[in-house]
XYZ file of C-alpha atoms in Angstrom:
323
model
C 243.554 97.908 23.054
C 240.638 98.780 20.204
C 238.133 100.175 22.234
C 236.443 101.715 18.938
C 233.340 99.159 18.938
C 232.660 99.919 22.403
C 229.935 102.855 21.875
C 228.243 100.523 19.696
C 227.832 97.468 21.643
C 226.938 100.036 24.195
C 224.205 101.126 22.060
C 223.282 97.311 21.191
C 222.952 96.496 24.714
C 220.775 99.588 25.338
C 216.980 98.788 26.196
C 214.427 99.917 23.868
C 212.290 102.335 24.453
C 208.867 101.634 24.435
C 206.420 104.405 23.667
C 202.819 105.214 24.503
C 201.861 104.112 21.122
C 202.707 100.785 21.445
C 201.794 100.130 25.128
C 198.144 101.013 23.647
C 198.688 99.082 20.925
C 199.474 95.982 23.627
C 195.986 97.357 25.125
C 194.361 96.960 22.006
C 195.554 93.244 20.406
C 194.637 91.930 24.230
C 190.906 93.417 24.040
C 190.696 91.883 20.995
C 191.617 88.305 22.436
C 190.112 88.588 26.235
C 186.227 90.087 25.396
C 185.724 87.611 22.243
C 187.436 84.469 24.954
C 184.996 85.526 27.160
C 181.939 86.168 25.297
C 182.461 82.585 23.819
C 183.188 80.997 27.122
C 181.112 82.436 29.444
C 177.795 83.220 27.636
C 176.076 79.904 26.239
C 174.014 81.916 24.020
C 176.580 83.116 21.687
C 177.530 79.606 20.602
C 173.772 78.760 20.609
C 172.482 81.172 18.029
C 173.650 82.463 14.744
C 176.531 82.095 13.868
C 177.646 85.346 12.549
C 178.612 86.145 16.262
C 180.995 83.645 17.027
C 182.461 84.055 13.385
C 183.147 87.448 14.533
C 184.332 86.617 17.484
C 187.021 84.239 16.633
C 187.954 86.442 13.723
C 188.503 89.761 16.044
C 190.859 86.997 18.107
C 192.409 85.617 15.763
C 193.760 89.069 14.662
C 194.612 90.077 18.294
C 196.715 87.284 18.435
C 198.136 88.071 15.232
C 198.780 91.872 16.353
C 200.249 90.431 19.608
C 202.683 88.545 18.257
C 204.027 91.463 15.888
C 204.137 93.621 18.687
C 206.269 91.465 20.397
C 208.878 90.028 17.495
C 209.297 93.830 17.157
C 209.308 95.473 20.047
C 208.719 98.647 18.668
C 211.381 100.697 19.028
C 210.525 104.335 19.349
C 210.511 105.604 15.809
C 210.227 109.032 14.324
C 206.324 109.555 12.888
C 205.214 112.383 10.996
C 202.165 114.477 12.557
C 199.631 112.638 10.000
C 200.907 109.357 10.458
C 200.493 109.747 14.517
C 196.911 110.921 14.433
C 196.397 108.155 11.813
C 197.738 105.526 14.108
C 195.828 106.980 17.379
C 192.961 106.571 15.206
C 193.275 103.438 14.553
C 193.475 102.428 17.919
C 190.479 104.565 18.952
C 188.320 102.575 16.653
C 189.780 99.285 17.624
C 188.533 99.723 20.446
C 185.266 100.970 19.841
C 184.846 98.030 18.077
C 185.761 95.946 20.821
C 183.262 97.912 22.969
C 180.814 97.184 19.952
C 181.151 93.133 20.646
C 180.677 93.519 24.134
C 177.471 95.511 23.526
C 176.586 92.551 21.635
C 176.730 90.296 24.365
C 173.731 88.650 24.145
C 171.228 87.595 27.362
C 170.907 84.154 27.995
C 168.337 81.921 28.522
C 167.366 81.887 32.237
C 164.528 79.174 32.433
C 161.640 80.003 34.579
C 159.090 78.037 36.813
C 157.601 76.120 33.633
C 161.247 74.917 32.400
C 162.865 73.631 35.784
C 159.657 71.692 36.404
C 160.537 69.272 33.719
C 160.453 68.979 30.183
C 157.235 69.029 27.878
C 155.831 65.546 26.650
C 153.762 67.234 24.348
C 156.066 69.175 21.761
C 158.734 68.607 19.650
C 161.657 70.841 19.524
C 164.325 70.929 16.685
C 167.366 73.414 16.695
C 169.212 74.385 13.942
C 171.977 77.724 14.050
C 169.247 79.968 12.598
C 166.029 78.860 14.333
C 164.398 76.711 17.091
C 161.117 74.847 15.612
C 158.309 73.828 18.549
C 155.364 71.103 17.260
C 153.013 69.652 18.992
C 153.683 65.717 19.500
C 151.100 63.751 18.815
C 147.275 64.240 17.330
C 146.869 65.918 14.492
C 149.186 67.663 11.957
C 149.021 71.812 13.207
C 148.120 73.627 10.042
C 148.383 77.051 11.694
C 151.694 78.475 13.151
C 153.842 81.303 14.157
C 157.347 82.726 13.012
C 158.347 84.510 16.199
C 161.515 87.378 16.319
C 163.286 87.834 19.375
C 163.566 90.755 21.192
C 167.349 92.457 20.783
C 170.249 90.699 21.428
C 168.048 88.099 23.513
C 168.913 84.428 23.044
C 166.188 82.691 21.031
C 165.803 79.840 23.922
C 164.229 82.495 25.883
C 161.071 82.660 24.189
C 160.162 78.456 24.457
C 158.587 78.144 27.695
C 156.087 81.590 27.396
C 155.403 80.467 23.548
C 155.002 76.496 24.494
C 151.420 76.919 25.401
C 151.015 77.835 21.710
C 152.673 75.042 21.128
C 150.182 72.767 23.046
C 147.258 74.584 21.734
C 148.025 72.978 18.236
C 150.103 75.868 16.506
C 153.651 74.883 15.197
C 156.281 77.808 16.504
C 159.492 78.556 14.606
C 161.562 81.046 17.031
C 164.071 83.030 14.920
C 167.983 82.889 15.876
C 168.758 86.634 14.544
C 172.110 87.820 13.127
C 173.903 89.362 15.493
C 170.970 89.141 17.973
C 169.577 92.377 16.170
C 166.278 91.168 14.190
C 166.233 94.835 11.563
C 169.803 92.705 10.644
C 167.609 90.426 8.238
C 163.585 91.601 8.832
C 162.655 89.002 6.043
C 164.245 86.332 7.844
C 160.804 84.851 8.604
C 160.408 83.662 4.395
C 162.748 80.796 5.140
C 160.720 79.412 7.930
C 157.633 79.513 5.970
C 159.237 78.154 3.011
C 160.391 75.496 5.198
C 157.196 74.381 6.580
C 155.170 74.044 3.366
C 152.532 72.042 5.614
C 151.365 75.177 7.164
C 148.516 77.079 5.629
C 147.801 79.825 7.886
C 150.730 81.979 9.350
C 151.163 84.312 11.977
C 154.600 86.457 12.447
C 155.412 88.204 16.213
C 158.289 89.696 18.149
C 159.132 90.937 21.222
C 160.350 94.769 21.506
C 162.731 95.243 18.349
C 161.649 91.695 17.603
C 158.123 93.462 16.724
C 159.547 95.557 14.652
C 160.996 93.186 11.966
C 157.611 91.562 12.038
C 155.238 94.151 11.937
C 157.776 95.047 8.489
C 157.348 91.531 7.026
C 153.593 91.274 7.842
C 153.134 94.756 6.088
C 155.236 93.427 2.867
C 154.032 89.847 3.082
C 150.471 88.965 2.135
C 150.308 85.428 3.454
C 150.581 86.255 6.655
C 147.350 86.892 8.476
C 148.095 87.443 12.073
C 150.640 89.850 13.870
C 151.591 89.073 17.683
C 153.375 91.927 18.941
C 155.177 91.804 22.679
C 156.037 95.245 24.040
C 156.131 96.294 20.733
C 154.520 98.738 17.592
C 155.364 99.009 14.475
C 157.482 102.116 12.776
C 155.033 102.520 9.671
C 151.488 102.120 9.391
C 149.510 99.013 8.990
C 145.934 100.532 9.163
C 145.251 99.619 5.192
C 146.897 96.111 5.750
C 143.981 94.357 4.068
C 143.162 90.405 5.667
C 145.739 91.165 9.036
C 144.306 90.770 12.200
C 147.238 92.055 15.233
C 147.504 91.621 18.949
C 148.723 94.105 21.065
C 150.145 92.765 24.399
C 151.880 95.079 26.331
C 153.446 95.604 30.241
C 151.732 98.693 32.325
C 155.179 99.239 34.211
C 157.175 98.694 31.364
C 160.079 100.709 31.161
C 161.017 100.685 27.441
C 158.256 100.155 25.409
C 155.963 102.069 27.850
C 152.045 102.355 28.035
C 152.559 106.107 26.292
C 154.351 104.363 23.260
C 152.099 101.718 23.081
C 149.061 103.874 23.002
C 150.637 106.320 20.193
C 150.715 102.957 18.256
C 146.838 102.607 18.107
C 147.137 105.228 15.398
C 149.199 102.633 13.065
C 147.429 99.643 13.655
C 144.297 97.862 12.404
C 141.129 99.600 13.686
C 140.373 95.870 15.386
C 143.561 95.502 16.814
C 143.320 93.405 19.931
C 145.257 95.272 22.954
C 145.868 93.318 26.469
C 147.332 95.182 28.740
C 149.504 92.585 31.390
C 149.023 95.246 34.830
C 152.383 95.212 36.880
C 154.158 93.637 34.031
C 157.409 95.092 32.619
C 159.450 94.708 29.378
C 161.552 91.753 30.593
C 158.843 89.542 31.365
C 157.857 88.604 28.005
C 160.808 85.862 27.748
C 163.165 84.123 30.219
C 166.630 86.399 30.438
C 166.137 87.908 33.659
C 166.372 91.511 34.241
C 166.816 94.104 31.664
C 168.886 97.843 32.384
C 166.307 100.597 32.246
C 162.738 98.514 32.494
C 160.828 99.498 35.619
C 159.771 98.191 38.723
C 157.243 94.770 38.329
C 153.953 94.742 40.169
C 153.368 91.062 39.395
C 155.009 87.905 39.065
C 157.032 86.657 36.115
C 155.253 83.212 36.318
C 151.756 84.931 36.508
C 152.075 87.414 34.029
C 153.401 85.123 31.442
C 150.221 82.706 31.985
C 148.467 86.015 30.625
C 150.730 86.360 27.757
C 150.719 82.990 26.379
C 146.611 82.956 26.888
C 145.992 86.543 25.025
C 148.212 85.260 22.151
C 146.728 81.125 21.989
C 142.896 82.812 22.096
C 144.386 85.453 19.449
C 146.215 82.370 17.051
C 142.671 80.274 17.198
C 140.916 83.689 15.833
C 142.901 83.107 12.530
């Protein structure tokens, strides 16, 4: 009998080993599937705002899938790697999944509607949604000739910011709330042009933000001479606006804020207009300032959300009617 094939069917029928690298690898292409499934599933406000999210999203599982399916057509059979090749390859997977952990940092907070919102909707304003921007006017009377681009605070979903800027709203003030790239407003801090070029009715413009959100703004108001007002929530500007000819600012800040503390706040006075308007909201914190609940490292609240945002919108309609 020919029993000369036997140590190779032998080897054939031998399993194949599977090494550390590709276990990791497994680790890897099913991060890249699961976070992005979840993100998109779970959290309303990633489908809600811009889309460069989502795009990036589907993309990172679309090539987890891709990777999974390679992985397993080849099984990866232990092979021999050269020294540069293996730390190449562990690389690789390091920063695979740093950017994995990268998306889920970019989860964004939702929209958690407050007292105002679950009473009903509001007969007296207009809302239209697009991917890059929710637009509030007044319904009714006459046309608003005054209005306000407003950036969210980071990675904060846009709808968070309608029910503490509606007053505005009713006041007679048309408010465009920006849908940021990535939630991240420093992403595109002239994002605020196309809403003014796209309300050509308005003569009189204010921009605002909340936190990072006041950042991007206090940038475009120091660049952009048409705009005349600055609303700034738990916010200050990085460079100086003192010599901003014609721009009149309002301060409104939390005294148990957490992030953008009092101290902060107070070393801004420096780089703002001499007549800068300051209202301090006592026992209000950073999170307060729109509807997405809590927020990891603000402090301790020493006053309702519902009563401290009745001081918020009121500081910034008195503030708009000043312009």
């Amino acid at each position: 009998m020919d029993t000369s094939s036997a140590p190779v069917a032998a080897t054939a029928q031998r399993p194949r080993r599977r090494t550390a690298l590709y276990w990791v690898s497994a680790v890897c292409a099913a991060a890249l599937i699961l976070v992005p499934v979840w993100m998109l599933v779970a959290n309303p406000a990633v489908l809600g705002g811009h889309p460069l999210l989502p795009g990036l999203l589907i993309a990172a599982a679309a090539v987890g899938i891709y990777w999974g399916v390679l992985l397993w057509r080849r099984g990866d059979a232990a092979r021999p790697r050269g020294l540069p090749r293996a730390i190449g390859a562990w690389a690789g997977l390091i920063a695979v999944l740093a950017l994995v952990a990268a998306l889920a940092w970019l989860n964004p907070f939702a929209y958690q509607p407050g007292a105002p919102a679950e009473a009903g909707p509001k007969s007296d304003l207009i809302v239209t949604e697009t991917n890059t921007s929710i637009t509030m006017t007044p319904d009714g009377g006459r046309a608003p000739t005054k209005g306000l681009v407003f950036y969210p605070g980071a990675r904060v979903d846009a709808r968070a910011y309608q029910d503490i800027l509606a007053p505005a709203v009713g006041a007679g003030y048309r408010v465009v709330i920006l849908k940021e790239p990535l939630g991240l407003s420093l992403l595109d801090p002239d994002q605020a042009r196309g809403a003014i070029t796209e309300n050509p009715d308005i003569t009189t413009w204010a921009v605002g933000g909340h936190s990072l959100g006041g950042v991007a703004a206090s940038s475009f108001a120091q660049d952009n001479d048409d705009v005349s007002g600055l609303v700034l929530y738990a916010s200050y500007p990085l460079g100086s606006l003192r010599d901003r000819a014609g721009l009149s600012v309002l301060s409104v800040f939390g005294t148990r804020d957490g992030l953008s503390t009092p101290a902060k706040i107070d070393a801004s006075t420096a780089l703002l207009p001499a007549d800068t308007v300051f209202t301090a909201v006592q026992g209000g914190v950073h999170a307060y300032f729109g509807d997405y609940g809590p927020q990891p490292g603000d402090g301790e609240p020493g006053i309702s959300r519902e009563d401290a945002q009745e001081q918020i919108a009121a500081a910034t309609v008195t503030f708009l009617g000043r312009l």
